[in-house]
Amino acid sequence: MKKIWLSIVTVVLCMPGWLQAALTIEITQGIEGAVPIAVVPFATIGQPAPENVAQIIAADLARSGRFAPTAEQDLIARPSEVAQVRFQDWRTLGVDSLVIGKVESLAGGQYRVQFRVFDVFRARQLTGYSLPASADNLRHVAHRIADIIYEQLTGEPGAFATRIAYVISESRNGEKQYQLQLADSDGYNPSTLLTSQQPLMSPAWSPDGRRLAYVSFEKGRASIFVQDIGTGQRSELASFAGINGAPSWSPDGRSMVLTLSRDGNPEIYRLQLNDKKLTRLTRSAGIDTEPVFAPDGSSIVFTSDRGGSPQLYRMPVAGGRAQRVTFEGSYNASADFSPDGRSLALVHGEGGRYQIATLDLDTRLLRIVSDGRLDESPSYAPNGSMIIYATETGRRGVLAAVSSDGRFRQQFSLREGNVREPVWSPMPKSR
Amino acid sequence: MKLVKTVAVAMVMAWIAGCSSTGGTKGGDVAVEDRGAAEGAYEGATTTGVGGYGDLSVESLSDPNSPLSQRVIYFAYDSSEVAEEDRPLVEMHAAFLAANPGVKVSLEGHADERGAREYNIGLGDHRAQSVRRMLELQGVAAEQVSTVSYGEEKPAVEGHDESAWAMNRRVELVYVGY
Amino acid sequence: MRQHPRPFIYALLVHLVLLAVLIFSLDWTSTVKPSTSRKHAPIQAVAVDARQLDAELQRKQQLEEQKRRAEQDKLKRLEEQKEAERKKVEEQKRQAELKRKQEQEAKRKAEAEKKRQSELALKKKAEAEKKRTEEEARKKAEAEKQRKEEEARKKTEAEKKRKEEEARKKAEAEQKRKQEEARKKAEQELQARLAAEQAREAAQRQSAMQRMVDEYVLYIQEKVQRSWIRPPSSGSELSCTVEVRLIPSGEVIDAQIVRSSGNPAFDRSVEAAVFKASPLPVPPDPDVMEQFRSLRFEFKPGAA
């Protein structure tokens, strides 16, 4: 009897593991990097599709800087059905998520694209869709799938199924030719809106994504036009004496701010679109230009050298006192607001180099995010995750995109000619 | 008061005399035209003329040897101030324009490729305005002068170094129709 | 109204008449009528002359007055009677009391005399007795004294012997006890030394275990931090707690978010971190490993 009691007592005393609270470990830092993801080439059912959907998706995810898709040659298997997936293998590969899919050709040049996204650790599906497509919108469908995956895994909306506009200039037979073009956010599928023998500048998207305003020298001097993207119809918005430049739309689409020198000096004006009423907003002897609206429509940021060198200033939309917002470096210009209104992307010149930087308007922290010598024209993606800008490689102007924290950069080698002044479209309203 | 008047007249006379006796330092042509009624007729008008600007007829515009063939003024980085050494050139063009009130000139302002494009449009404009002010001060009528800025969009020299940039920071005097 | 004045006036008149009729026909008094009391017997009404009534009244009043006075006299007389009676009774009582008191006094005196006499007789007796007993006592005491002396002598001798014996025994016992004590002490010391050593060993083991725990906590922390790809847009105010179960090899077999950060991308990155860090470095000592079977990670990037 005694022995039994003894053993019971001993056992009880040896159970501290059960009775103690679990050991707690604090994790206070991680690493910066892109999340590994495997995007398996989609299986083809029927006729092969004209586009490699998985490749478009992987390239989009990589360009955002948030994901590191496994190189195709390193994929350990090519499943296209959930039954074919052995999660243990993917865990060994070290990826967090897995994307598989199929592209099925249907009658009449139509396709059906199916995809699924899996959490590799928990071996369960996170999302999956089936989308219809045609041969000429297959790229767009692939971008939409990339948006869905991006939003599922990061919690933020994706901006891959969006467009960019830019100016491209080429020399043909000693003559310069300028074009205003639209393309997908990855630079593919270009279409030309306007061709001119004289310079084109400063394209600006309307908030509904249906029109572009731009500066054209086709009359021998600068004029601002607004062109409907769908119909190609355009109207002249401003053609005053002197400069007509830097058009920018208000968030409600009802007015614009622009630069005019009709009173003798480049100043900022606000133009109401319905009645063409013009209000002058700046009155300095210096150059005041490049005005942009804040996303909440309450203020304007612009470039001015009233202090001696170009810096960024902020003023209420109704006009009034302008407050300087950039204090680092001798050259700060070309501001673009982030969609949440809390940061600016800008051109920052220092030590003979011109680079893209972001300025946090709350903390005043300036961070350089590009590394060229003559970078210009930054434009935020409509989800705030990336910034597109113009840079030069060798002798050509090309476009590049950088994640908004500066971690991941990529150049687009699009086509011949000098590409510049990219602007990213707003989010499509259908979402 | 009488003393001041006398002195003033004397000074003017001396100045006129001095003018008529200076040689043409810039001019090349011998034939010279009267500067115009505004200055009044004076004795001793020589073929070297006023300030030595040479021929100010419209034909000299197409003469490659005429000093008027120099039609570009250059600027320092981020500056729209006409340099001292360029003033005489501007003055000469001013003289020409003043002598030929029917001639119009377009001042085209430019900037080098560095920095923001629209800001460079503003720089080009400031440079053109600088030259315009100087012309108007020299007596050129406002209707004769128009300005336009091309910013960095029409470089004279394609290149990505200071030698190219220096050649692009300029104002060009474009005589309309010539 | 202006166009047809006559009909209007007629109409007005009719209305006024109707109104008057209405007013006067209505009973404006309260509809509640006071009810007659049913308690009294019906009253016989008789015609009376006012003056006669007065004389009658006066006569009545006089009669009543006389009655009242007679009554009052009666009462007065009764009262006087009572008073006389009472006084008589009181006198009687007083007399009786007096008599009783006298009798008591006589008794008391007689008793006191008796007592005195008896006391005297007793005294005499007592004296004689006393003398006798004194004599006896003296004799007794003498004999006793002798006896006692003899006893005492004997006692002291016996006592001496006993004490010697006791002392001897005590000494012997003391020696034994000391020996015993020494032995016990030695044993205790041994045990104490053993215990101390055990305790020291246990403490050493404890601190060694603790050191091992700390060491492996560091290893695990490092590995998890290296495996955690932190979402870039996460602010430093996000934090998340995940509970992880390990098997002895250190492999993570389950991870549960017990406190979400509210941001699904952040939560997922935390899960990915612990799974990617698996197998976690765990102590080789199975006792220490027990503490690592269930781990709780608190991801708090802002706390750095």
JSON list of N, CA, C and O in Angstrom, two decimals, chain A residues 71-118:
[
{"chain": "A", "resi": 71, "resn": "ALA", "atom": "N", "xyz": [11.80, 30.23, -59.28]},
{"chain": "A", "resi": 71, "resn": "ALA", "atom": "CA", "xyz": [12.13, 30.12, -60.71]},
{"chain": "A", "resi": 71, "resn": "ALA", "atom": "C", "xyz": [11.52, 28.85, -61.26]},
{"chain": "A", "resi": 71, "resn": "ALA", "atom": "O", "xyz": [11.44, 27.82, -60.58]},
{"chain": "A", "resi": 72, "resn": "GLU", "atom": "N", "xyz": [11.08, 28.95, -62.50]},
{"chain": "A", "resi": 72, "resn": "GLU", "atom": "CA", "xyz": [10.35, 27.81, -63.08]},
{"chain": "A", "resi": 72, "resn": "GLU", "atom": "C", "xyz": [11.15, 26.52, -63.04]},
{"chain": "A", "resi": 72, "resn": "GLU", "atom": "O", "xyz": [10.60, 25.45, -62.77]},
{"chain": "A", "resi": 73, "resn": "GLN", "atom": "N", "xyz": [12.47, 26.64, -63.27]},
{"chain": "A", "resi": 73, "resn": "GLN", "atom": "CA", "xyz": [13.26, 25.40, -63.31]},
{"chain": "A", "resi": 73, "resn": "GLN", "atom": "C", "xyz": [13.44, 24.78, -61.94]},
{"chain": "A", "resi": 73, "resn": "GLN", "atom": "O", "xyz": [13.84, 23.63, -61.82]},
{"chain": "A", "resi": 74, "resn": "ASP", "atom": "N", "xyz": [13.13, 25.53, -60.90]},
{"chain": "A", "resi": 74, "resn": "ASP", "atom": "CA", "xyz": [13.29, 24.98, -59.55]},
{"chain": "A", "resi": 74, "resn": "ASP", "atom": "C", "xyz": [12.01, 24.37, -59.00]},
{"chain": "A", "resi": 74, "resn": "ASP", "atom": "O", "xyz": [12.00, 23.86, -57.88]},
{"chain": "A", "resi": 75, "resn": "LEU", "atom": "N", "xyz": [10.94, 24.45, -59.77]},
{"chain": "A", "resi": 75, "resn": "LEU", "atom": "CA", "xyz": [9.69, 23.88, -59.26]},
{"chain": "A", "resi": 75, "resn": "LEU", "atom": "C", "xyz": [9.80, 22.36, -59.21]},
{"chain": "A", "resi": 75, "resn": "LEU", "atom": "O", "xyz": [10.23, 21.73, -60.17]},
{"chain": "A", "resi": 76, "resn": "ILE", "atom": "N", "xyz": [9.39, 21.80, -58.09]},
{"chain": "A", "resi": 76, "resn": "ILE", "atom": "CA", "xyz": [9.58, 20.36, -57.91]},
{"chain": "A", "resi": 76, "resn": "ILE", "atom": "C", "xyz": [8.49, 19.54, -58.58]},
{"chain": "A", "resi": 76, "resn": "ILE", "atom": "O", "xyz": [8.65, 18.34, -58.77]},
{"chain": "A", "resi": 77, "resn": "ALA", "atom": "N", "xyz": [7.39, 20.15, -58.91]},
{"chain": "A", "resi": 77, "resn": "ALA", "atom": "CA", "xyz": [6.31, 19.40, -59.56]},
{"chain": "A", "resi": 77, "resn": "ALA", "atom": "C", "xyz": [5.46, 20.40, -60.30]},
{"chain": "A", "resi": 77, "resn": "ALA", "atom": "O", "xyz": [5.60, 21.60, -60.13]},
{"chain": "A", "resi": 78, "resn": "ARG", "atom": "N", "xyz": [4.58, 19.91, -61.14]},
{"chain": "A", "resi": 78, "resn": "ARG", "atom": "CA", "xyz": [3.71, 20.81, -61.90]},
{"chain": "A", "resi": 78, "resn": "ARG", "atom": "C", "xyz": [2.25, 20.39, -61.76]},
{"chain": "A", "resi": 78, "resn": "ARG", "atom": "O", "xyz": [1.62, 19.98, -62.71]},
{"chain": "A", "resi": 79, "resn": "PRO", "atom": "N", "xyz": [1.73, 20.45, -60.56]},
{"chain": "A", "resi": 79, "resn": "PRO", "atom": "CA", "xyz": [0.34, 20.02, -60.39]},
{"chain": "A", "resi": 79, "resn": "PRO", "atom": "C", "xyz": [-0.60, 21.06, -61.00]},
{"chain": "A", "resi": 79, "resn": "PRO", "atom": "O", "xyz": [-0.27, 22.24, -61.09]},
{"chain": "A", "resi": 80, "resn": "SER", "atom": "N", "xyz": [-1.76, 20.60, -61.43]},
{"chain": "A", "resi": 80, "resn": "SER", "atom": "CA", "xyz": [-2.79, 21.54, -61.86]},
{"chain": "A", "resi": 80, "resn": "SER", "atom": "C", "xyz": [-4.10, 21.24, -61.17]},
{"chain": "A", "resi": 80, "resn": "SER", "atom": "O", "xyz": [-5.07, 21.97, -61.33]},
{"chain": "A", "resi": 81, "resn": "GLU", "atom": "N", "xyz": [-4.15, 20.14, -60.39]},
{"chain": "A", "resi": 81, "resn": "GLU", "atom": "CA", "xyz": [-5.33, 19.79, -59.61]},
{"chain": "A", "resi": 81, "resn": "GLU", "atom": "C", "xyz": [-4.91, 19.65, -58.16]},
{"chain": "A", "resi": 81, "resn": "GLU", "atom": "O", "xyz": [-3.77, 19.28, -57.89]},
{"chain": "A", "resi": 82, "resn": "VAL", "atom": "N", "xyz": [-5.82, 19.90, -57.26]},
{"chain": "A", "resi": 82, "resn": "VAL", "atom": "CA", "xyz": [-5.47, 19.82, -55.85]},
{"chain": "A", "resi": 82, "resn": "VAL", "atom": "C", "xyz": [-5.06, 18.41, -55.46]},
{"chain": "A", "resi": 82, "resn": "VAL", "atom": "O", "xyz": [-4.19, 18.21, -54.61]},
{"chain": "A", "resi": 83, "resn": "ALA", "atom": "N", "xyz": [-5.64, 17.40, -56.13]},
{"chain": "A", "resi": 83, "resn": "ALA", "atom": "CA", "xyz": [-5.29, 16.02, -55.79]},
{"chain": "A", "resi": 83, "resn": "ALA", "atom": "C", "xyz": [-3.84, 15.72, -56.11]},
{"chain": "A", "resi": 83, "resn": "ALA", "atom": "O", "xyz": [-3.23, 14.81, -55.54]},
{"chain": "A", "resi": 84, "resn": "GLN", "atom": "N", "xyz": [-3.26, 16.49, -57.03]},
{"chain": "A", "resi": 84, "resn": "GLN", "atom": "CA", "xyz": [-1.88, 16.21, -57.42]},
{"chain": "A", "resi": 84, "resn": "GLN", "atom": "C", "xyz": [-0.88, 16.88, -56.50]},
{"chain": "A", "resi": 84, "resn": "GLN", "atom": "O", "xyz": [0.33, 16.72, -56.67]},
{"chain": "A", "resi": 85, "resn": "VAL", "atom": "N", "xyz": [-1.36, 17.69, -55.56]},
{"chain": "A", "resi": 85, "resn": "VAL", "atom": "CA", "xyz": [-0.44, 18.48, -54.74]},
{"chain": "A", "resi": 85, "resn": "VAL", "atom": "C", "xyz": [0.01, 17.67, -53.53]},
{"chain": "A", "resi": 85, "resn": "VAL", "atom": "O", "xyz": [-0.82, 17.16, -52.79]},
{"chain": "A", "resi": 86, "resn": "ARG", "atom": "N", "xyz": [1.33, 17.57, -53.36]},
{"chain": "A", "resi": 86, "resn": "ARG", "atom": "CA", "xyz": [1.87, 16.96, -52.13]},
{"chain": "A", "resi": 86, "resn": "ARG", "atom": "C", "xyz": [2.51, 18.09, -51.33]},
{"chain": "A", "resi": 86, "resn": "ARG", "atom": "O", "xyz": [3.61, 18.54, -51.63]},
{"chain": "A", "resi": 87, "resn": "PHE", "atom": "N", "xyz": [1.77, 18.53, -50.32]},
{"chain": "A", "resi": 87, "resn": "PHE", "atom": "CA", "xyz": [2.18, 19.74, -49.60]},
{"chain": "A", "resi": 87, "resn": "PHE", "atom": "C", "xyz": [3.53, 19.57, -48.92]},
{"chain": "A", "resi": 87, "resn": "PHE", "atom": "O", "xyz": [4.28, 20.54, -48.79]},
{"chain": "A", "resi": 88, "resn": "GLN", "atom": "N", "xyz": [3.83, 18.36, -48.51]},
{"chain": "A", "resi": 88, "resn": "GLN", "atom": "CA", "xyz": [5.11, 18.17, -47.84]},
{"chain": "A", "resi": 88, "resn": "GLN", "atom": "C", "xyz": [6.26, 18.58, -48.75]},
{"chain": "A", "resi": 88, "resn": "GLN", "atom": "O", "xyz": [7.21, 19.22, -48.35]},
{"chain": "A", "resi": 89, "resn": "ASP", "atom": "N", "xyz": [6.13, 18.25, -50.04]},
{"chain": "A", "resi": 89, "resn": "ASP", "atom": "CA", "xyz": [7.19, 18.63, -50.99]},
{"chain": "A", "resi": 89, "resn": "ASP", "atom": "C", "xyz": [7.33, 20.13, -51.09]},
{"chain": "A", "resi": 89, "resn": "ASP", "atom": "O", "xyz": [8.45, 20.66, -51.15]},
{"chain": "A", "resi": 90, "resn": "TRP", "atom": "N", "xyz": [6.21, 20.83, -51.11]},
{"chain": "A", "resi": 90, "resn": "TRP", "atom": "CA", "xyz": [6.28, 22.29, -51.24]},
{"chain": "A", "resi": 90, "resn": "TRP", "atom": "C", "xyz": [6.82, 22.91, -49.97]},
{"chain": "A", "resi": 90, "resn": "TRP", "atom": "O", "xyz": [7.49, 23.95, -50.01]},
{"chain": "A", "resi": 91, "resn": "ARG", "atom": "N", "xyz": [6.54, 22.27, -48.83]},
{"chain": "A", "resi": 91, "resn": "ARG", "atom": "CA", "xyz": [7.12, 22.78, -47.59]},
{"chain": "A", "resi": 91, "resn": "ARG", "atom": "C", "xyz": [8.63, 22.64, -47.61]},
{"chain": "A", "resi": 91, "resn": "ARG", "atom": "O", "xyz": [9.36, 23.52, -47.17]},
{"chain": "A", "resi": 92, "resn": "THR", "atom": "N", "xyz": [9.06, 21.54, -48.16]},
{"chain": "A", "resi": 92, "resn": "THR", "atom": "CA", "xyz": [10.51, 21.35, -48.24]},
{"chain": "A", "resi": 92, "resn": "THR", "atom": "C", "xyz": [11.13, 22.40, -49.14]},
{"chain": "A", "resi": 92, "resn": "THR", "atom": "O", "xyz": [12.25, 22.87, -48.89]},
{"chain": "A", "resi": 93, "resn": "LEU", "atom": "N", "xyz": [10.41, 22.77, -50.20]},
{"chain": "A", "resi": 93, "resn": "LEU", "atom": "CA", "xyz": [10.94, 23.78, -51.12]},
{"chain": "A", "resi": 93, "resn": "LEU", "atom": "C", "xyz": [11.06, 25.13, -50.41]},
{"chain": "A", "resi": 93, "resn": "LEU", "atom": "O", "xyz": [11.84, 25.99, -50.82]},
{"chain": "A", "resi": 94, "resn": "GLY", "atom": "N", "xyz": [10.27, 25.32, -49.38]},
{"chain": "A", "resi": 94, "resn": "GLY", "atom": "CA", "xyz": [10.41, 26.55, -48.60]},
{"chain": "A", "resi": 94, "resn": "GLY", "atom": "C", "xyz": [9.48, 27.67, -49.03]},
{"chain": "A", "resi": 94, "resn": "GLY", "atom": "O", "xyz": [9.71, 28.83, -48.70]},
{"chain": "A", "resi": 95, "resn": "VAL", "atom": "N", "xyz": [8.40, 27.34, -49.76]},
{"chain": "A", "resi": 95, "resn": "VAL", "atom": "CA", "xyz": [7.47, 28.40, -50.17]},
{"chain": "A", "resi": 95, "resn": "VAL", "atom": "C", "xyz": [6.30, 28.46, -49.18]},
{"chain": "A", "resi": 95, "resn": "VAL", "atom": "O", "xyz": [5.95, 27.45, -48.58]},
{"chain": "A", "resi": 96, "resn": "ASP", "atom": "N", "xyz": [5.74, 29.65, -49.02]},
{"chain": "A", "resi": 96, "resn": "ASP", "atom": "CA", "xyz": [4.61, 29.84, -48.12]},
{"chain": "A", "resi": 96, "resn": "ASP", "atom": "C", "xyz": [3.28, 29.52, -48.80]},
{"chain": "A", "resi": 96, "resn": "ASP", "atom": "O", "xyz": [2.34, 29.07, -48.17]},
{"chain": "A", "resi": 97, "resn": "SER", "atom": "N", "xyz": [3.22, 29.83, -50.09]},
{"chain": "A", "resi": 97, "resn": "SER", "atom": "CA", "xyz": [1.95, 29.67, -50.82]},
{"chain": "A", "resi": 97, "resn": "SER", "atom": "C", "xyz": [2.22, 29.04, -52.17]},
{"chain": "A", "resi": 97, "resn": "SER", "atom": "O", "xyz": [3.33, 29.12, -52.70]},
{"chain": "A", "resi": 98, "resn": "LEU", "atom": "N", "xyz": [1.18, 28.43, -52.69]},
{"chain": "A", "resi": 98, "resn": "LEU", "atom": "CA", "xyz": [1.28, 27.72, -53.98]},
{"chain": "A", "resi": 98, "resn": "LEU", "atom": "C", "xyz": [0.11, 28.14, -54.85]},
{"chain": "A", "resi": 98, "resn": "LEU", "atom": "O", "xyz": [-1.03, 28.19, -54.37]},
{"chain": "A", "resi": 99, "resn": "VAL", "atom": "N", "xyz": [0.40, 28.46, -56.11]},
{"chain": "A", "resi": 99, "resn": "VAL", "atom": "CA", "xyz": [-0.66, 28.80, -57.06]},
{"chain": "A", "resi": 99, "resn": "VAL", "atom": "C", "xyz": [-0.63, 27.78, -58.18]},
{"chain": "A", "resi": 99, "resn": "VAL", "atom": "O", "xyz": [0.43, 27.54, -58.78]},
{"chain": "A", "resi": 100, "resn": "ILE", "atom": "N", "xyz": [-1.77, 27.16, -58.45]},
{"chain": "A", "resi": 100, "resn": "ILE", "atom": "CA", "xyz": [-1.87, 26.24, -59.59]},
{"chain": "A", "resi": 100, "resn": "ILE", "atom": "C", "xyz": [-3.05, 26.66, -60.42]},
{"chain": "A", "resi": 100, "resn": "ILE", "atom": "O", "xyz": [-3.93, 27.40, -59.95]},
{"chain": "A", "resi": 101, "resn": "GLY", "atom": "N", "xyz": [-3.11, 26.21, -61.67]},
{"chain": "A", "resi": 101, "resn": "GLY", "atom": "CA", "xyz": [-4.26, 26.59, -62.48]},
{"chain": "A", "resi": 101, "resn": "GLY", "atom": "C", "xyz": [-4.30, 25.88, -63.81]},
{"chain": "A", "resi": 101, "resn": "GLY", "atom": "O", "xyz": [-3.43, 25.07, -64.15]},
{"chain": "A", "resi": 102, "resn": "LYS", "atom": "N", "xyz": [-5.35, 26.21, -64.54]},
{"chain": "A", "resi": 102, "resn": "LYS", "atom": "CA", "xyz": [-5.58, 25.61, -65.86]},
{"chain": "A", "resi": 102, "resn": "LYS", "atom": "C", "xyz": [-6.12, 26.67, -66.79]},
{"chain": "A", "resi": 102, "resn": "LYS", "atom": "O", "xyz": [-6.91, 27.52, -66.38]},
{"chain": "A", "resi": 103, "resn": "VAL", "atom": "N", "xyz": [-5.73, 26.57, -68.05]},
{"chain": "A", "resi": 103, "resn": "VAL", "atom": "CA", "xyz": [-6.33, 27.41, -69.09]},
{"chain": "A", "resi": 103, "resn": "VAL", "atom": "C", "xyz": [-6.97, 26.48, -70.09]},
{"chain": "A", "resi": 103, "resn": "VAL", "atom": "O", "xyz": [-6.30, 25.68, -70.74]},
{"chain": "A", "resi": 104, "resn": "GLU", "atom": "N", "xyz": [-8.27, 26.60, -70.20]},
{"chain": "A", "resi": 104, "resn": "GLU", "atom": "CA", "xyz": [-9.00, 25.69, -71.08]},
{"chain": "A", "resi": 104, "resn": "GLU", "atom": "C", "xyz": [-9.51, 26.48, -72.28]},
{"chain": "A", "resi": 104, "resn": "GLU", "atom": "O", "xyz": [-10.13, 27.54, -72.10]},
{"chain": "A", "resi": 105, "resn": "SER", "atom": "N", "xyz": [-9.23, 25.98, -73.47]},
{"chain": "A", "resi": 105, "resn": "SER", "atom": "CA", "xyz": [-9.71, 26.68, -74.67]},
{"chain": "A", "resi": 105, "resn": "SER", "atom": "C", "xyz": [-11.13, 26.24, -74.96]},
{"chain": "A", "resi": 105, "resn": "SER", "atom": "O", "xyz": [-11.45, 25.05, -74.88]},
{"chain": "A", "resi": 106, "resn": "LEU", "atom": "N", "xyz": [-11.98, 27.20, -75.29]},
{"chain": "A", "resi": 106, "resn": "LEU", "atom": "CA", "xyz": [-13.37, 26.90, -75.62]},
{"chain": "A", "resi": 106, "resn": "LEU", "atom": "C", "xyz": [-13.62, 27.30, -77.06]},
{"chain": "A", "resi": 106, "resn": "LEU", "atom": "O", "xyz": [-12.72, 27.82, -77.73]},
{"chain": "A", "resi": 107, "resn": "ALA", "atom": "N", "xyz": [-14.81, 27.10, -77.51]},
{"chain": "A", "resi": 107, "resn": "ALA", "atom": "CA", "xyz": [-15.13, 27.44, -78.89]},
{"chain": "A", "resi": 107, "resn": "ALA", "atom": "C", "xyz": [-15.09, 28.95, -79.09]},
{"chain": "A", "resi": 107, "resn": "ALA", "atom": "O", "xyz": [-15.27, 29.72, -78.15]},
{"chain": "A", "resi": 108, "resn": "GLY", "atom": "N", "xyz": [-14.83, 29.34, -80.31]},
{"chain": "A", "resi": 108, "resn": "GLY", "atom": "CA", "xyz": [-14.89, 30.77, -80.65]},
{"chain": "A", "resi": 108, "resn": "GLY", "atom": "C", "xyz": [-13.76, 31.60, -80.11]},
{"chain": "A", "resi": 108, "resn": "GLY", "atom": "O", "xyz": [-13.94, 32.79, -79.85]},
{"chain": "A", "resi": 109, "resn": "GLY", "atom": "N", "xyz": [-12.60, 31.00, -79.91]},
{"chain": "A", "resi": 109, "resn": "GLY", "atom": "CA", "xyz": [-11.46, 31.77, -79.43]},
{"chain": "A", "resi": 109, "resn": "GLY", "atom": "C", "xyz": [-11.59, 32.21, -77.99]},
{"chain": "A", "resi": 109, "resn": "GLY", "atom": "O", "xyz": [-10.90, 33.13, -77.54]},
{"chain": "A", "resi": 110, "resn": "GLN", "atom": "N", "xyz": [-12.50, 31.57, -77.26]},
{"chain": "A", "resi": 110, "resn": "GLN", "atom": "CA", "xyz": [-12.67, 31.91, -75.85]},
{"chain": "A", "resi": 110, "resn": "GLN", "atom": "C", "xyz": [-11.88, 30.94, -74.98]},
{"chain": "A", "resi": 110, "resn": "GLN", "atom": "O", "xyz": [-11.54, 29.84, -75.41]},
{"chain": "A", "resi": 111, "resn": "TYR", "atom": "N", "xyz": [-11.64, 31.39, -73.75]},
{"chain": "A", "resi": 111, "resn": "TYR", "atom": "CA", "xyz": [-10.92, 30.54, -72.81]},
{"chain": "A", "resi": 111, "resn": "TYR", "atom": "C", "xyz": [-11.60, 30.59, -71.46]},
{"chain": "A", "resi": 111, "resn": "TYR", "atom": "O", "xyz": [-12.37, 31.51, -71.17]},
{"chain": "A", "resi": 112, "resn": "ARG", "atom": "N", "xyz": [-11.25, 29.58, -70.66]},
{"chain": "A", "resi": 112, "resn": "ARG", "atom": "CA", "xyz": [-11.66, 29.65, -69.26]},
{"chain": "A", "resi": 112, "resn": "ARG", "atom": "C", "xyz": [-10.42, 29.42, -68.42]},
{"chain": "A", "resi": 112, "resn": "ARG", "atom": "O", "xyz": [-9.70, 28.44, -68.61]},
{"chain": "A", "resi": 113, "resn": "VAL", "atom": "N", "xyz": [-10.16, 30.35, -67.52]},
{"chain": "A", "resi": 113, "resn": "VAL", "atom": "CA", "xyz": [-8.96, 30.27, -66.70]},
{"chain": "A", "resi": 113, "resn": "VAL", "atom": "C", "xyz": [-9.38, 29.96, -65.27]},
{"chain": "A", "resi": 113, "resn": "VAL", "atom": "O", "xyz": [-10.19, 30.68, -64.68]},
{"chain": "A", "resi": 114, "resn": "GLN", "atom": "N", "xyz": [-8.82, 28.88, -64.73]},
{"chain": "A", "resi": 114, "resn": "GLN", "atom": "CA", "xyz": [-9.12, 28.49, -63.34]},
{"chain": "A", "resi": 114, "resn": "GLN", "atom": "C", "xyz": [-7.84, 28.55, -62.54]},
{"chain": "A", "resi": 114, "resn": "GLN", "atom": "O", "xyz": [-6.80, 28.15, -63.04]},
{"chain": "A", "resi": 115, "resn": "PHE", "atom": "N", "xyz": [-7.94, 29.00, -61.30]},
{"chain": "A", "resi": 115, "resn": "PHE", "atom": "CA", "xyz": [-6.74, 28.96, -60.48]},
{"chain": "A", "resi": 115, "resn": "PHE", "atom": "C", "xyz": [-7.11, 28.71, -59.03]},
{"chain": "A", "resi": 115, "resn": "PHE", "atom": "O", "xyz": [-8.24, 28.97, -58.62]},
{"chain": "A", "resi": 116, "resn": "ARG", "atom": "N", "xyz": [-6.13, 28.23, -58.26]},
{"chain": "A", "resi": 116, "resn": "ARG", "atom": "CA", "xyz": [-6.31, 28.03, -56.83]},
{"chain": "A", "resi": 116, "resn": "ARG", "atom": "C", "xyz": [-5.04, 28.45, -56.11]},
{"chain": "A", "resi": 116, "resn": "ARG", "atom": "O", "xyz": [-3.94, 28.29, -56.63]},
{"chain": "A", "resi": 117, "resn": "VAL", "atom": "N", "xyz": [-5.23, 29.01, -54.92]},
{"chain": "A", "resi": 117, "resn": "VAL", "atom": "CA", "xyz": [-4.10, 29.43, -54.10]},
{"chain": "A", "resi": 117, "resn": "VAL", "atom": "C", "xyz": [-4.14, 28.63, -52.81]},
{"chain": "A", "resi": 117, "resn": "VAL", "atom": "O", "xyz": [-5.20, 28.53, -52.17]},
{"chain": "A", "resi": 118, "resn": "PHE", "atom": "N", "xyz": [-3.00, 28.05, -52.41]},
{"chain": "A", "resi": 118, "resn": "PHE", "atom": "CA", "xyz": [-2.95, 27.21, -51.21]},
{"chain": "A", "resi": 118, "resn": "PHE", "atom": "C", "xyz": [-1.98, 27.77, -50.18]},
{"chain": "A", "resi": 118, "resn": "PHE", "atom": "O", "xyz": [-0.94, 28.33, -50.52]}
]
